XYZ file of C-alpha atoms in Angstrom:
452
model
C -6.457 -23.458 -1.843
C -2.944 -24.664 -2.611
C -0.277 -24.272 0.053
C 3.463 -24.167 -0.018
C 5.349 -27.468 -0.130
C 8.562 -28.226 1.752
C 10.982 -30.824 0.363
C 13.968 -31.711 2.624
C 15.058 -34.943 0.979
C 18.112 -33.385 -0.641
C 19.188 -31.942 2.691
C 18.666 -34.887 5.015
C 20.959 -37.095 2.941
C 23.835 -35.014 4.386
C 22.738 -35.781 7.966
C 22.867 -38.932 10.002
C 19.788 -41.074 10.047
C 17.184 -39.655 12.426
C 19.023 -36.362 12.876
C 15.963 -34.208 12.029
C 13.636 -36.321 14.164
C 16.114 -35.913 17.039
C 15.405 -32.191 16.979
C 11.701 -32.739 17.559
C 11.887 -32.256 21.390
C 13.997 -29.097 21.002
C 11.756 -27.664 18.316
C 8.585 -28.500 20.241
C 10.032 -26.821 23.356
C 11.033 -23.787 21.269
C 7.564 -23.582 19.727
C 5.934 -23.926 23.171
C 8.150 -21.142 24.513
C 6.876 -18.846 21.768
C 3.299 -19.798 22.422
C 3.552 -19.353 26.170
C 5.758 -16.261 25.975
C 8.514 -17.744 28.103
C 11.413 -17.220 25.675
C 13.916 -14.335 25.610
C 12.396 -11.320 23.885
C 8.872 -12.401 24.829
C 7.684 -8.789 24.739
C 8.095 -8.903 20.915
C 5.822 -11.818 20.065
C 2.915 -9.821 18.671
C 3.533 -11.246 15.189
C 2.848 -14.829 16.349
C -0.964 -14.653 16.017
C -1.149 -11.420 14.069
C -2.585 -12.821 10.795
C -5.585 -14.450 12.453
C -6.230 -11.355 14.578
C -6.476 -8.820 11.759
C -10.070 -7.730 11.225
C -11.863 -6.688 8.023
C -12.492 -3.312 9.637
C -8.773 -2.753 10.167
C -7.977 -3.734 6.600
C -10.685 -1.322 5.381
C -9.128 1.558 7.304
C -5.788 0.829 5.650
C -7.383 0.427 2.218
C -9.325 3.701 2.592
C -6.098 5.551 3.370
C -4.345 3.850 0.440
C -7.207 4.817 -1.879
C -6.855 8.487 -0.796
C -3.122 8.412 -1.574
C -3.705 6.562 -4.856
C -6.274 9.140 -5.962
C -4.071 12.118 -5.206
C -0.527 10.932 -6.031
C 1.386 9.997 -9.161
C 4.173 8.710 -6.918
C 4.327 7.606 -3.279
C 7.642 7.506 -1.425
C 7.950 4.954 1.339
C 10.487 6.368 3.822
C 11.848 3.650 6.071
C 14.851 1.421 6.663
C 15.331 -2.288 7.463
C 12.047 -3.879 8.466
C 10.279 -0.570 7.850
C 10.567 -1.003 4.118
C 11.974 -4.425 3.133
C 8.774 -6.355 3.714
C 6.677 -3.956 1.657
C 9.253 -3.862 -1.113
C 9.543 -7.650 -1.142
C 5.796 -8.059 -1.716
C 5.449 -5.202 -4.188
C 8.397 -6.389 -6.291
C 7.158 -9.988 -6.237
C 3.653 -9.130 -7.403
C 4.308 -6.171 -9.667
C 5.246 -5.694 -13.297
C 9.036 -5.840 -13.579
C 9.020 -2.840 -15.917
C 6.214 -0.724 -14.489
C 8.668 2.058 -13.717
C 9.511 2.230 -17.459
C 6.187 1.669 -19.191
C 4.125 3.633 -16.687
C 1.101 2.228 -14.862
C -1.979 4.343 -15.364
C -3.929 2.474 -12.688
C -1.368 2.631 -9.889
C 1.035 5.256 -8.556
C 4.756 4.634 -8.761
C 6.012 3.344 -5.401
C 9.504 4.570 -4.503
C 11.677 3.699 -1.528
C 13.960 6.042 0.353
C 15.204 6.582 3.899
C 17.192 3.401 3.701
C 20.550 4.996 2.942
C 22.436 8.277 3.250
C 23.474 8.521 -0.344
C 23.541 12.157 -1.381
C 23.381 11.336 -5.094
C 20.461 8.979 -4.560
C 18.477 11.545 -2.589
C 19.343 14.356 -4.993
C 18.202 12.277 -7.952
C 15.032 11.293 -6.110
C 14.084 14.868 -5.279
C 14.845 15.897 -8.844
C 12.599 13.130 -10.174
C 9.788 14.304 -7.926
C 9.993 17.988 -8.961
C 7.139 17.743 -11.470
C 5.188 14.969 -9.723
C 2.212 15.027 -7.401
C 3.732 12.821 -4.721
C 2.926 11.657 -1.231
C 4.978 10.184 1.591
C 4.504 7.255 3.935
C 6.941 7.923 6.775
C 7.657 4.719 8.686
C 9.609 5.121 11.887
C 8.820 4.149 15.435
C 11.090 6.774 16.991
C 11.284 9.335 14.213
C 15.000 9.775 14.927
C 16.544 6.996 12.849
C 19.079 9.019 10.930
C 18.580 7.659 7.417
C 14.793 7.903 7.557
C 14.567 11.189 9.478
C 16.971 12.924 7.130
C 15.034 11.732 4.087
C 11.652 12.623 5.538
C 12.804 16.145 6.355
C 13.790 16.612 2.687
C 10.568 15.088 1.308
C 8.258 16.932 3.717
C 9.699 20.279 2.676
C 9.561 19.463 -1.015
C 5.974 18.145 -0.798
C 4.851 21.288 1.038
C 6.714 23.541 -1.385
C 5.110 21.874 -4.393
C 1.631 21.177 -3.127
C 1.137 23.644 -0.277
C 0.899 22.686 3.381
C -2.822 21.942 3.343
C -2.567 19.604 0.348
C 0.649 18.004 1.664
C -1.097 17.233 4.936
C -3.521 14.997 3.040
C -0.828 12.966 1.316
C 1.694 12.470 4.129
C 0.999 9.486 6.381
C 2.938 8.526 9.496
C 3.294 4.904 10.582
C 4.826 5.213 14.057
C 4.524 4.705 17.774
C 1.130 5.079 19.417
C 2.065 7.863 21.847
C 5.768 8.780 21.879
C 8.667 9.720 19.649
C 9.539 12.486 17.227
C 7.502 11.046 14.362
C 4.385 10.830 16.528
C 4.887 14.383 17.778
C 5.343 15.689 14.206
C 2.250 13.797 12.966
C 0.148 15.176 15.782
C 1.352 18.739 15.207
C 0.850 18.603 11.443
C -2.408 16.614 11.492
C -1.219 13.682 9.441
C -3.174 10.456 9.134
C -1.392 7.905 11.311
C -1.152 4.170 11.845
C 0.447 2.508 14.841
C 3.415 0.160 14.841
C 2.490 -2.307 17.614
C 4.896 -2.177 20.579
C 5.134 -5.986 20.586
C 6.124 -6.384 16.903
C 9.757 -5.758 15.908
C 10.539 -4.135 12.594
C 11.682 -7.250 10.727
C 8.416 -9.027 11.740
C 6.223 -6.041 10.845
C 5.239 -6.631 7.208
C 1.682 -7.682 8.183
C 1.177 -4.462 10.211
C 0.487 -1.067 8.615
C 4.262 -0.890 8.047
C 3.882 -3.259 5.131
C 0.154 -3.356 4.474
C -0.266 0.343 3.644
C 2.437 0.550 0.949
C 1.290 -2.784 -0.489
C -2.298 -1.507 -0.716
C -1.045 1.718 -2.295
C 0.635 -0.384 -4.982
C -2.734 -1.883 -5.843
C -2.435 -5.345 -4.322
C -5.037 -7.239 -2.274
C -3.970 -7.046 1.340
C -6.899 -9.195 2.467
C -5.563 -12.109 0.364
C -2.031 -11.487 1.663
C -3.213 -11.664 5.277
C -5.392 -14.641 4.383
C -2.414 -16.557 3.102
C -0.484 -15.789 6.304
C -3.491 -16.855 8.408
C -3.674 -20.160 6.513
C -0.001 -20.774 7.241
C -0.494 -19.806 10.902
C -3.119 -22.555 11.060
C -0.889 -25.064 9.229
C 1.900 -24.416 11.755
C -0.241 -24.210 14.890
C 1.076 -25.471 18.229
C -1.139 -28.571 18.008
C 0.051 -29.605 14.546
C 2.379 -32.624 14.880
C 6.059 -32.003 14.215
C 6.121 -34.252 11.120
C 3.296 -32.206 9.547
C 4.425 -28.742 10.618
C 6.512 -27.097 7.816
C 7.989 -24.292 9.907
C 9.013 -26.749 12.638
C 10.656 -29.065 10.125
C 12.464 -26.191 8.414
C 13.825 -25.023 11.803
C 14.925 -28.558 12.677
C 16.698 -29.175 9.362
C 18.620 -25.870 9.312
C 19.746 -26.331 12.948
C 20.825 -29.922 12.233
C 22.823 -28.803 9.196
C 24.448 -26.071 11.302
C 25.295 -28.160 14.359
C 25.942 -31.595 12.862
C 27.083 -30.935 9.279
C 29.013 -27.713 9.863
C 26.923 -25.722 7.381
C 27.395 -22.125 8.512
C 25.933 -20.306 5.511
C 22.380 -20.544 4.139
C 21.935 -19.263 0.606
C 18.370 -18.279 -0.296
C 17.966 -19.120 -3.982
C 15.208 -18.178 -6.399
C 14.708 -18.796 -10.106
C 12.269 -15.919 -10.412
C 13.793 -12.406 -10.573
C 10.701 -10.905 -8.908
C 11.760 -12.598 -5.650
C 15.053 -10.671 -5.323
C 13.737 -8.392 -2.612
C 11.972 -11.227 -0.874
C 15.454 -12.661 -0.326
C 16.583 -9.257 0.984
C 13.728 -9.277 3.493
C 14.591 -12.865 4.509
C 18.262 -11.942 4.995
C 17.375 -9.247 7.514
C 14.842 -11.492 9.272
C 17.352 -14.252 9.894
C 20.560 -12.244 10.094
C 19.282 -9.785 12.692
C 17.446 -12.489 14.632
C 20.131 -15.178 14.878
C 23.460 -13.410 14.489
C 24.438 -12.792 18.108
C 26.353 -14.300 21.010
C 28.966 -15.631 18.542
C 26.309 -17.836 16.933
C 24.090 -17.958 13.875
C 23.886 -19.179 10.307
C 24.970 -16.457 7.886
C 22.112 -15.632 5.482
C 23.114 -14.957 1.899
C 21.131 -14.960 -1.355
C 21.496 -15.589 -5.058
C 19.225 -14.986 -8.036
C 19.473 -17.955 -10.401
C 20.185 -18.520 -13.156
C 21.788 -15.058 -13.210
C 24.205 -15.652 -10.347
C 25.230 -19.082 -11.610
C 27.436 -17.148 -14.006
C 29.145 -15.310 -11.135
C 28.750 -17.386 -7.949
C 28.090 -20.775 -9.457
C 31.752 -21.828 -9.384
C 32.110 -21.084 -5.695
C 28.849 -22.794 -4.809
C 29.772 -25.892 -6.809
C 33.359 -26.325 -5.619
C 34.164 -23.810 -2.858
C 34.404 -24.472 0.876
C 31.684 -26.879 1.921
C 30.136 -24.701 4.628
C 26.997 -23.851 2.692
C 23.519 -25.128 1.992
C 20.757 -23.762 -0.198
C 17.090 -23.034 0.438
C 15.400 -22.822 -2.980
C 12.089 -21.056 -3.539
C 10.418 -22.517 -6.609
C 7.355 -21.045 -8.264
C 5.224 -23.789 -9.797
C 3.348 -21.674 -12.344
C 4.365 -18.276 -13.765
C 1.738 -15.621 -14.311
C 2.412 -15.323 -18.055
C 2.943 -17.734 -20.937
C 5.764 -17.276 -23.456
C 6.818 -19.913 -26.023
C 10.334 -20.286 -27.363
C 10.375 -19.460 -31.065
C 11.938 -21.431 -33.950
C 14.635 -19.876 -36.123
C 15.354 -20.981 -39.719
C 19.115 -20.545 -39.428
C 19.394 -21.978 -35.939
C 22.821 -20.414 -35.463
C 22.576 -20.690 -31.678
C 21.568 -24.369 -31.904
C 18.464 -23.834 -29.782
C 15.763 -25.036 -32.146
C 15.409 -28.141 -30.001
C 13.597 -25.851 -27.569
C 11.165 -24.439 -30.142
C 7.570 -24.538 -28.954
C 8.508 -25.073 -25.301
C 7.489 -22.618 -22.625
C 10.341 -20.474 -21.308
C 9.385 -21.631 -17.835
C 10.033 -25.270 -18.809
C 13.619 -24.312 -19.650
C 13.830 -22.482 -16.307
C 12.520 -25.506 -14.410
C 15.052 -27.802 -16.000
C 17.787 -25.274 -15.147
C 16.535 -25.377 -11.562
C 16.469 -29.187 -11.370
C 19.803 -29.551 -13.125
C 21.415 -27.018 -10.758
C 20.029 -28.671 -7.652
C 21.316 -32.055 -8.751
C 24.750 -30.609 -9.564
C 24.992 -28.747 -6.285
C 23.881 -31.751 -4.247
C 26.491 -33.819 -6.088
C 29.005 -31.108 -5.178
C 28.210 -31.426 -1.494
C 25.620 -28.675 -1.053
C 22.445 -29.717 0.829
C 19.259 -28.356 -0.701
C 15.966 -27.484 0.916
C 13.175 -26.784 -1.628
C 10.134 -24.649 -0.907
C 7.594 -24.558 -3.777
C 4.726 -22.155 -3.990
C 1.764 -22.382 -6.455
C 2.321 -18.989 -8.102
C 3.291 -15.426 -7.362
C 0.120 -14.077 -5.841
C -0.887 -12.452 -2.589
C -1.973 -15.668 -0.907
C 1.241 -17.537 -1.679
C 3.457 -14.618 -0.572
C 1.430 -14.313 2.634
C 2.063 -17.962 3.346
C 5.823 -17.552 2.779
C 6.026 -14.552 5.046
C 4.492 -16.326 8.022
C 6.359 -19.597 7.323
C 9.699 -17.832 7.528
C 8.744 -15.661 10.495
C 7.704 -18.680 12.559
C 10.675 -20.736 11.375
C 12.916 -17.895 12.500
C 11.333 -17.617 15.937
C 11.672 -21.393 16.483
C 15.260 -21.480 15.186
C 16.348 -18.661 17.466
C 15.007 -20.460 20.492
C 16.652 -23.756 19.453
C 19.926 -21.894 18.916
C 19.660 -20.319 22.384
C 19.623 -16.650 21.406
C 17.152 -13.821 21.793
C 15.747 -13.725 18.283
C 13.932 -10.448 18.879
C 16.601 -7.939 19.846
C 19.462 -6.437 17.859
C 22.001 -4.919 20.278
C 24.827 -5.082 17.756
C 23.076 -2.657 15.409
C 23.634 0.201 17.841
C 27.435 0.107 17.689
C 27.766 1.898 14.354
C 25.231 4.506 15.369
C 27.187 5.421 18.482
C 30.375 5.905 16.445
C 28.563 7.861 13.727
C 26.960 10.249 16.192
C 30.292 10.749 17.961
C 31.997 11.574 14.690
C 29.232 14.034 13.781
C 29.513 15.763 17.212
C 25.889 15.073 18.105
C 24.913 16.789 21.384
C 25.135 14.346 24.256
C 28.015 12.401 22.666
C 30.812 14.726 23.755
C 32.810 12.060 25.699
C 32.413 9.560 22.841
C 33.447 12.211 20.311
C 36.623 12.994 22.213
C 37.487 9.301 22.635
C 36.968 8.316 19.023
C 38.881 11.320 17.673
C 41.810 10.497 19.959
C 41.712 6.964 18.715
C 41.707 8.031 15.087
C 44.568 10.439 15.704
C 46.702 7.601 17.113
C 45.812 5.325 14.166
C 46.618 8.014 11.581
């Protein structure tokens, strides 16, 4: 079975000789702290050996639930925000038909995502779309009180019950939530929904290989056993006893920290040349941004879809401030074959490409861009995967999760909390006069009056 390949040669040329090797003791100590549970946030390390611990029986339970939803729903709405939906969407978008929502897929229900914003137009248009559909809901929330998701679920629950009746709705609403506590757990128990547990020791952004991600992915018709198998293979390839020089996650963590500390590279741009990986980059941005961005530290995670964004961001990347580096995900073999046609008039001058695969043109665009950006002072890390399938995506997921955990420890932050996320919520609740926020409401309104 092919595995991912990590190429750092076009990144290390921007570092002093031996800079990456010098990180070996720090990376090994960071990896050991994860393994022994001695790092900050050690109560959220359940993802570390999750792939190898998932049993066939557990996967069958998830698949059986997915099959029930698939048999009874034309559409399934995944209600969740952040890590409660990005991982699932990343995998589904990577593996699915880019135009399934237009052409219709008779074998699989349409998977929709909501609960990740408070856009009234978005929610209104969603509920309008669902008016004549047999739809189900996967409500993903540990607490059940996250505003965006709770608001959306309230709307969808009522609509589903109105359209299908309470008894039928009960069969097509699933809660992925806390084992014992929280509003979502209480509602699921009261209504009799099928439930799956979000493990206490797995944070949202690391939860794609729990029911949070696995259930929606199975509903979309993809092989979750192969996805988990890919992650388990990468877990083995990055095990604690694998030497530093052979451990891809350890090397990735070392290179990015060296670029940050030694070369002043403060921004990492995740680049892909395959449009299907757009949401994988969105998942990656949350994983690294929420894990490392604290205590005044952290590499800023950004993303670009090439070649598309070369026509908008290419100028800045080529000649802007030299505080960036790129991590490129390259797909060795596309799933389809399409040859470039010949044209008798050749007005566009492209007949020299006639007979070539479109992917060959894409690969040369990738290579040419990497060379240009390196020449322009942008270090490049390249990660190649065999193809877009469940096994390869599973490998990537675990590779980046472990690389993130190691990097956070090397950086000296708690990679598993997110205290800064609560600031906006406090202000929002105060402005909305939520009970219990009276003092905050008074203070923020006085502040706004002075600033007016």
